[in-house]
Short mmCIF file of C-alpha atoms in Angstrom, two decimals:
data_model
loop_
_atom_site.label_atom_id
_atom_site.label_comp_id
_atom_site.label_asym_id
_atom_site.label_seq_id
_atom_site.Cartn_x
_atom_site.Cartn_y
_atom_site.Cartn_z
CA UNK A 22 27.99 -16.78 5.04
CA UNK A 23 25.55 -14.62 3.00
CA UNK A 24 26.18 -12.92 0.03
CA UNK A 25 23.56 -9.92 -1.25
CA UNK A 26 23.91 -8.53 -4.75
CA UNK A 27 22.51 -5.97 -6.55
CA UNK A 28 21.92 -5.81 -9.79
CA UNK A 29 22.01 -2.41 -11.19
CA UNK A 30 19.80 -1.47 -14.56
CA UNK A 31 18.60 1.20 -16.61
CA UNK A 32 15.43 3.26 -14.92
CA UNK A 33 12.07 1.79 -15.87
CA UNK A 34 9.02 3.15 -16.37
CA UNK A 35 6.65 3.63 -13.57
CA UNK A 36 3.58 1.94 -13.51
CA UNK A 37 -0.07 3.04 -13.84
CA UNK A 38 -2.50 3.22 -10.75
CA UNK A 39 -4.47 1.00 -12.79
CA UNK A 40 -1.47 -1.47 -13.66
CA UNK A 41 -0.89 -2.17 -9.58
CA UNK A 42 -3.44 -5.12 -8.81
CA UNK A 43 -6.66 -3.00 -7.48
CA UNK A 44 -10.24 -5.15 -8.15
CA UNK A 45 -12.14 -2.74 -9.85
CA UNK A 46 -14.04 -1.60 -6.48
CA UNK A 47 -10.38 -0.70 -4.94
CA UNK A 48 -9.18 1.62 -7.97
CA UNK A 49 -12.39 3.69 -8.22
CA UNK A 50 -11.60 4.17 -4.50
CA UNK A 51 -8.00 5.18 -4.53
CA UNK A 52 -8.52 7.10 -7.86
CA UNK A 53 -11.21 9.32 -5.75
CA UNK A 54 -8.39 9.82 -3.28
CA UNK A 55 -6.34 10.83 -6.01
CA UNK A 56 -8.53 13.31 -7.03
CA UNK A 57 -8.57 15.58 -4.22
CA UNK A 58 -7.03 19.10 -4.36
CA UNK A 59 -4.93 18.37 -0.80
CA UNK A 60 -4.46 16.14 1.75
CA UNK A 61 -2.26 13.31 2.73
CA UNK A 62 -2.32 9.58 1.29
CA UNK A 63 -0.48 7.49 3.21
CA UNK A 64 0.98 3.66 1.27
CA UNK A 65 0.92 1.12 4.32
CA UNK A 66 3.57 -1.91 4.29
CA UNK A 67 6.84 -3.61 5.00
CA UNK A 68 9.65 -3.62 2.69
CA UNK A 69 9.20 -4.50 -0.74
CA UNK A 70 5.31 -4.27 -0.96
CA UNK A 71 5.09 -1.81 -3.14
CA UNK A 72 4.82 1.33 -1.46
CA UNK A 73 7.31 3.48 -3.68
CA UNK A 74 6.26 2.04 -7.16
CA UNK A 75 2.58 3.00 -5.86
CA UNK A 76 3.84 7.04 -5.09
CA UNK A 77 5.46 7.58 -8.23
CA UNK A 78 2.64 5.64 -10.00
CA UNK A 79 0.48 8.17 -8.67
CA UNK A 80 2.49 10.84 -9.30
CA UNK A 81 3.05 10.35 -12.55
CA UNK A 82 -0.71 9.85 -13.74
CA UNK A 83 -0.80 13.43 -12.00
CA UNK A 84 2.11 14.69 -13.75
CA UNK A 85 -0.23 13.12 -17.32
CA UNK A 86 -2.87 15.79 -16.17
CA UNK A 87 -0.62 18.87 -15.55
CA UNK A 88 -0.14 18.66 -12.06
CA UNK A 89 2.99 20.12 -10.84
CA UNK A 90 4.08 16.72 -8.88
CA UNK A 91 7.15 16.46 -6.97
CA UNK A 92 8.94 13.23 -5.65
CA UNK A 93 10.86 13.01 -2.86
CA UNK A 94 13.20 9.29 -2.70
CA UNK A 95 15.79 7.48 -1.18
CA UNK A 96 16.52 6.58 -4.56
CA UNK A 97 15.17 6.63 -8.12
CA UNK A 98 14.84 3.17 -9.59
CA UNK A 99 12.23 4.52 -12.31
CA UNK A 100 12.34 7.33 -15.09
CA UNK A 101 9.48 9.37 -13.71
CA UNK A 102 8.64 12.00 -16.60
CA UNK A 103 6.86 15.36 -15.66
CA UNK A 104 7.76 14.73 -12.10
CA UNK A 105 10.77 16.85 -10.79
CA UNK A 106 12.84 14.10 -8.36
CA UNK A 107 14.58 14.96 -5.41
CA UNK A 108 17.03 12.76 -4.07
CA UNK A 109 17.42 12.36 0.04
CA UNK A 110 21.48 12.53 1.11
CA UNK A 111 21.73 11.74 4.66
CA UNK A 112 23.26 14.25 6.54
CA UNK A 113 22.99 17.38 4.26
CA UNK A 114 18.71 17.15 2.52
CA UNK A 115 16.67 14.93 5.22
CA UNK A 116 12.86 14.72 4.17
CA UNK A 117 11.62 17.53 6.85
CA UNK A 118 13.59 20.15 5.07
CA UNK A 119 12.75 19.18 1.40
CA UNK A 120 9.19 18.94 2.56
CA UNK A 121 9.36 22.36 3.81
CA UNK A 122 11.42 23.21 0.52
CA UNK A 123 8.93 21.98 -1.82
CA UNK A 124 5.83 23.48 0.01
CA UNK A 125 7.39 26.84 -0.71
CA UNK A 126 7.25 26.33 -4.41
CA UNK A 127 3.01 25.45 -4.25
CA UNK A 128 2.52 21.88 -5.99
CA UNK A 129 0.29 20.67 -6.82
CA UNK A 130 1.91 17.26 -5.37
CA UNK A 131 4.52 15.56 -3.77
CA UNK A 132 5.51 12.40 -2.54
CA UNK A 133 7.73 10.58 -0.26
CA UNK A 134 9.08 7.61 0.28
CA UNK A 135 10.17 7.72 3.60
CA UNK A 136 7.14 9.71 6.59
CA UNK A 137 8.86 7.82 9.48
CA UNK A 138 9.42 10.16 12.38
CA UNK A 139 7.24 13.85 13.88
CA UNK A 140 9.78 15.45 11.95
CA UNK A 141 9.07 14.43 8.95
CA UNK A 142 5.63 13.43 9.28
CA UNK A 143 4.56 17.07 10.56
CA UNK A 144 6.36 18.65 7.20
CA UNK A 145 4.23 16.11 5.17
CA UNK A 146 1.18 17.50 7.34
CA UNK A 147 1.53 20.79 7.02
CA UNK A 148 2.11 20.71 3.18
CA UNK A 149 -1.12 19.10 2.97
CA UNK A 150 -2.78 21.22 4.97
CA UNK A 151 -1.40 24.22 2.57
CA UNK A 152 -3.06 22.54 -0.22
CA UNK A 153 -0.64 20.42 -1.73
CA UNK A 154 -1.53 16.21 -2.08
CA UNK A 155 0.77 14.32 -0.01
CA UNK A 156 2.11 10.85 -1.20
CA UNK A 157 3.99 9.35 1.24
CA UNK A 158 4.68 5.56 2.43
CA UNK A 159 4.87 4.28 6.28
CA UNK A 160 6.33 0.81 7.42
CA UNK A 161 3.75 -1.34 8.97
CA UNK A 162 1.54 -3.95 8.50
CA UNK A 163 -1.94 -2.70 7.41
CA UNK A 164 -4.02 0.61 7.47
CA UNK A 165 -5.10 0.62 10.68
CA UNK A 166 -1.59 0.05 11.65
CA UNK A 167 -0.42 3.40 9.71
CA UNK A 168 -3.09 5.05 11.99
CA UNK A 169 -1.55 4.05 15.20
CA UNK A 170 1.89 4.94 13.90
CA UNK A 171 0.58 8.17 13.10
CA UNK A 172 -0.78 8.90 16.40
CA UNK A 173 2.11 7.85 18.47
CA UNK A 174 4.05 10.26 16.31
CA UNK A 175 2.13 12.78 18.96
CA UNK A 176 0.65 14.74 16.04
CA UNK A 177 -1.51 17.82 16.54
CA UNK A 178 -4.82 15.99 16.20
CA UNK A 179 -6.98 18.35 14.44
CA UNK A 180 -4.26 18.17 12.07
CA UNK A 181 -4.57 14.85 11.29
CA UNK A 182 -8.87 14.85 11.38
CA UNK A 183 -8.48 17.17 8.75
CA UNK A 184 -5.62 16.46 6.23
CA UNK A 185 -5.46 12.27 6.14
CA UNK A 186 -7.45 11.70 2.94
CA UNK A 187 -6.96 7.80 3.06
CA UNK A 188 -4.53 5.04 3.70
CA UNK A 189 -3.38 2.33 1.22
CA UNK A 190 -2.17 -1.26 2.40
CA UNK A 191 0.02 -2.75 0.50
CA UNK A 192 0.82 -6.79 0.66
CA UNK A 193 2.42 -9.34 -1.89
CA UNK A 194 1.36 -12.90 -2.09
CA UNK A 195 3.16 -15.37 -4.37
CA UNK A 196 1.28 -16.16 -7.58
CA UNK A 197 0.71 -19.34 -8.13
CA UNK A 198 1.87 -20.72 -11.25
CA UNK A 199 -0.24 -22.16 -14.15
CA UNK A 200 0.96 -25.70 -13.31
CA UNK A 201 -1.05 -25.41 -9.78
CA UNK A 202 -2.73 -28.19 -9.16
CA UNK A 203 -6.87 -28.12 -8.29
CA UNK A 204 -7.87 -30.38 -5.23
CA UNK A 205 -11.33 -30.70 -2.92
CA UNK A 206 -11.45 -27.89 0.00
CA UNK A 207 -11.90 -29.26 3.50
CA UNK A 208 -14.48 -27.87 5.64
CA UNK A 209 -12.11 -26.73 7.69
CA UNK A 210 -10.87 -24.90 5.40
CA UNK A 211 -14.13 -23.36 3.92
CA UNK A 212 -14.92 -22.01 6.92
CA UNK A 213 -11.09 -20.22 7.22
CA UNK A 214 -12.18 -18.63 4.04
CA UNK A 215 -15.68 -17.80 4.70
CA UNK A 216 -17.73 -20.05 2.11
CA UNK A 217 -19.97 -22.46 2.78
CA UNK A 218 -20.11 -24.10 -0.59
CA UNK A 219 -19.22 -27.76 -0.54
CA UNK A 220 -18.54 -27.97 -3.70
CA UNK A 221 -15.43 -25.31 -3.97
CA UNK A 222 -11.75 -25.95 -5.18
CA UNK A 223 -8.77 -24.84 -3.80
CA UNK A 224 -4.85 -25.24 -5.59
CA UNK A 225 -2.09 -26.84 -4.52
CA UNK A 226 1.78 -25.84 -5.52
CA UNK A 227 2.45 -27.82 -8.84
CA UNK A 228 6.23 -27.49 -10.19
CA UNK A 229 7.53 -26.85 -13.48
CA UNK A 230 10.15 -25.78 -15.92
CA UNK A 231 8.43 -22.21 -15.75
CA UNK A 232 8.41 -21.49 -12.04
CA UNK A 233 11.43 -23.33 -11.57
CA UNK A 234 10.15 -26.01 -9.82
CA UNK A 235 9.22 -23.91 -6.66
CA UNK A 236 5.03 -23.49 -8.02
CA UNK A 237 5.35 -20.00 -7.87
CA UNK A 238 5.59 -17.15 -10.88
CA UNK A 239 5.25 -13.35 -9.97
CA UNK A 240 2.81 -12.05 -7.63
CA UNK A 241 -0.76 -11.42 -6.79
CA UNK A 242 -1.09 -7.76 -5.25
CA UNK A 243 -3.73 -7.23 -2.58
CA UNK A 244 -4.67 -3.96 -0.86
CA UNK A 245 -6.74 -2.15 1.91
CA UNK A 246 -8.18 1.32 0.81
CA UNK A 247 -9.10 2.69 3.80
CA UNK A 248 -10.88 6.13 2.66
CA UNK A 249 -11.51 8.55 5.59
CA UNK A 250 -15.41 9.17 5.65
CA UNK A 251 -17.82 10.13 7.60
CA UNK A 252 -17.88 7.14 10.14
CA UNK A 253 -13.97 7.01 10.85
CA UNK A 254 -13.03 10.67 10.71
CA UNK A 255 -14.50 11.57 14.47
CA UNK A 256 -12.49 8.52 15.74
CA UNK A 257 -9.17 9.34 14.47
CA UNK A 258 -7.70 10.18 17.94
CA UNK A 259 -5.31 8.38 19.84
CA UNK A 260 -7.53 6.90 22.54
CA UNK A 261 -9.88 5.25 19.74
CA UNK A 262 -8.98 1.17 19.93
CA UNK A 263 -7.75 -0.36 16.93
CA UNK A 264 -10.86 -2.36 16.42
CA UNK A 265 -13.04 0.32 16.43
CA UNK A 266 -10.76 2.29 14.26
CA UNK A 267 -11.07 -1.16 11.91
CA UNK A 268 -15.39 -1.23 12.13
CA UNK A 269 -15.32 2.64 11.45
CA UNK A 270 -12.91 1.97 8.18
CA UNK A 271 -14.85 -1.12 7.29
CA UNK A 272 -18.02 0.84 7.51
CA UNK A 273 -16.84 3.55 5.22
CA UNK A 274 -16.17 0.79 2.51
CA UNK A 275 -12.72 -0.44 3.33
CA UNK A 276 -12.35 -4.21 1.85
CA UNK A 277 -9.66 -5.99 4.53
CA UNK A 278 -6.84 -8.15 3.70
CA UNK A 279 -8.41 -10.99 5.20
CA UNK A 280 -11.27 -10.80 2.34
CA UNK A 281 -8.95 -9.97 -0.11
CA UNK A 282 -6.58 -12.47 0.58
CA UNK A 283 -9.51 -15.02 0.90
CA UNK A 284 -10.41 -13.94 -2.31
CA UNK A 285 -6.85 -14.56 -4.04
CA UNK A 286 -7.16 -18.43 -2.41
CA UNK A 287 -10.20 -18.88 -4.32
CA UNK A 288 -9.52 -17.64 -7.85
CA UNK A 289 -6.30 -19.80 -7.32
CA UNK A 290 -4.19 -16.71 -7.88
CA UNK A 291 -2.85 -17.88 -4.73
CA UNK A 292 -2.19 -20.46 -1.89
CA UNK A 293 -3.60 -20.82 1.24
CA UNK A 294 -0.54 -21.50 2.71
CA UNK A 295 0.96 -17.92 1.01
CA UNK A 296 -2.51 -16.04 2.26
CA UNK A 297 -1.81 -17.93 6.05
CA UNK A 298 1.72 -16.42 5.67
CA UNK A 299 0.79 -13.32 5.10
CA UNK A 300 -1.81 -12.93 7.84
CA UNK A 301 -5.17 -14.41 6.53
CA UNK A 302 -5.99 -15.27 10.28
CA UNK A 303 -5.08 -11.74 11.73
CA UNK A 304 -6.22 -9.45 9.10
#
């Protein structure tokens, strides 16, 4: 048997693009996004990575600087002030009509957390394209991923060439707690992470009072800011293969989640077991 409970609380606060886990590199990148007058931002990755905290997040810090921001949700787990909130009730508001609603009324911005389907994903398009930024989130696994959804969606594609601003990947590694434990790296797995030094330390899962025994406290966010530039923009068509869709985002500055994740092994934020998990050797 299997019992799921929810535990219901006041609304909190949403965070700060700055508070999500960018390096440095990463949030000068997706605050340029943010900065744009239109277009459409898309937040990459499966359930419970992030996606929503990351629209209103945005939202918000637009809201700070007098935006007019909208948000669009499922639900409303934060208290999102100088963002008006619209709440999706299956059956009588779906997302394609309170798209179309709230492009009426000029914002500045809106987000979404929910641009599954043409339906909805043309609304979120055309808004954009009417000069309104577009937050929205997409289930998959990485950016290049939210590409390929977006062009089996059978999108116009001039559409697309000319509203996607960027996507952001979202993915949640463990953190590994202070009790980790420090131990020699193999060669073999040096070379899985990409450094040649022989001299480098990885951590092991330790176990305490803290981290109730399982060597694990929190998480270690890592991301892929895949800005659309001059090398990927001509390529975003259907017939482009994903791996030239990847060199093209790569090329415009895109850090991938196999670098990032390598990166979190390193520090020690996390284990290599968590970063093999979550798709160190595809990514």
């Amino acid at each position: 048997e299997r019992l799921d409970i929810q535990f219901l609380h006041e609304a909190k606060s949403p965070l700060r693009p700055q508070e999500l886990g960018f390096t440095a590199g990463d949030l000068a990148r997706y605050e340029g996004l943010l900065r744009n007058r239109g277009g459409l931002i898309i937040q990459a990755g499966l359930s419970g990575s992030g996606k929503r905290t990351a629209v209103l997040a945005a939202l918000c810090a637009l809201a700070r600087r007098g935006k007019n921001a909208f948000a669009l949700l499922s639900h409303c787990p934060y208290d999102v002030p100088g963002v008006s909130v619209s709440v999706v009730v299956p059956g009588v508001l779906d997302y394609p009509s309170l798209l179309n609603s709230v492009a009426l009324r000029e914002p500045d911005a809106v987000g979404a957390d929910c641009l599954h389907g043409h339906e909805t994903m043309s609304a979120a398009l055309r808004a954009a394209a009417q000069g309104a930024l577009v937050l929205g989130s997409l289930h998959c696994e990485d950016a290049v991923a939210a590409l390929r959804r977006v062009f089996d969606m059978g999108l116009p594609g001039d559409m697309v060439r000319q509203t996607l601003l960027g996507v952001c990947g979202h993915r949640l590694p463990r953190r590994l707690c202070a009790c980790r434990q420090a131990f020699p790296a193999s060669p073999e797995e040096r070379e899985l992470l990409g450094s040649p030094a022989s001299d480098r330390e990885l951590y092991r899962l330790g176990g305490c009072p803290q981290c109730l025994h399982t060597g694990y406290r929190g998480f270690a966010p890592v991301f892929e800011v895949l800005v659309v530039g001059k090398s990927l923009r001509p390529l975003l068509r259907p017939e482009t293969a994903d791996e030239e869709l990847l060199k093209a985002a790569l090329a415009d500055g895109m850090v991938s989640f196999r670098a990032g994740l390598s990166r979190l092994v390193w520090e020690g934020s996390t284990s290599l077991a968590e970063a093999l998990r979550l798709g160190l050797c595809q990514a």
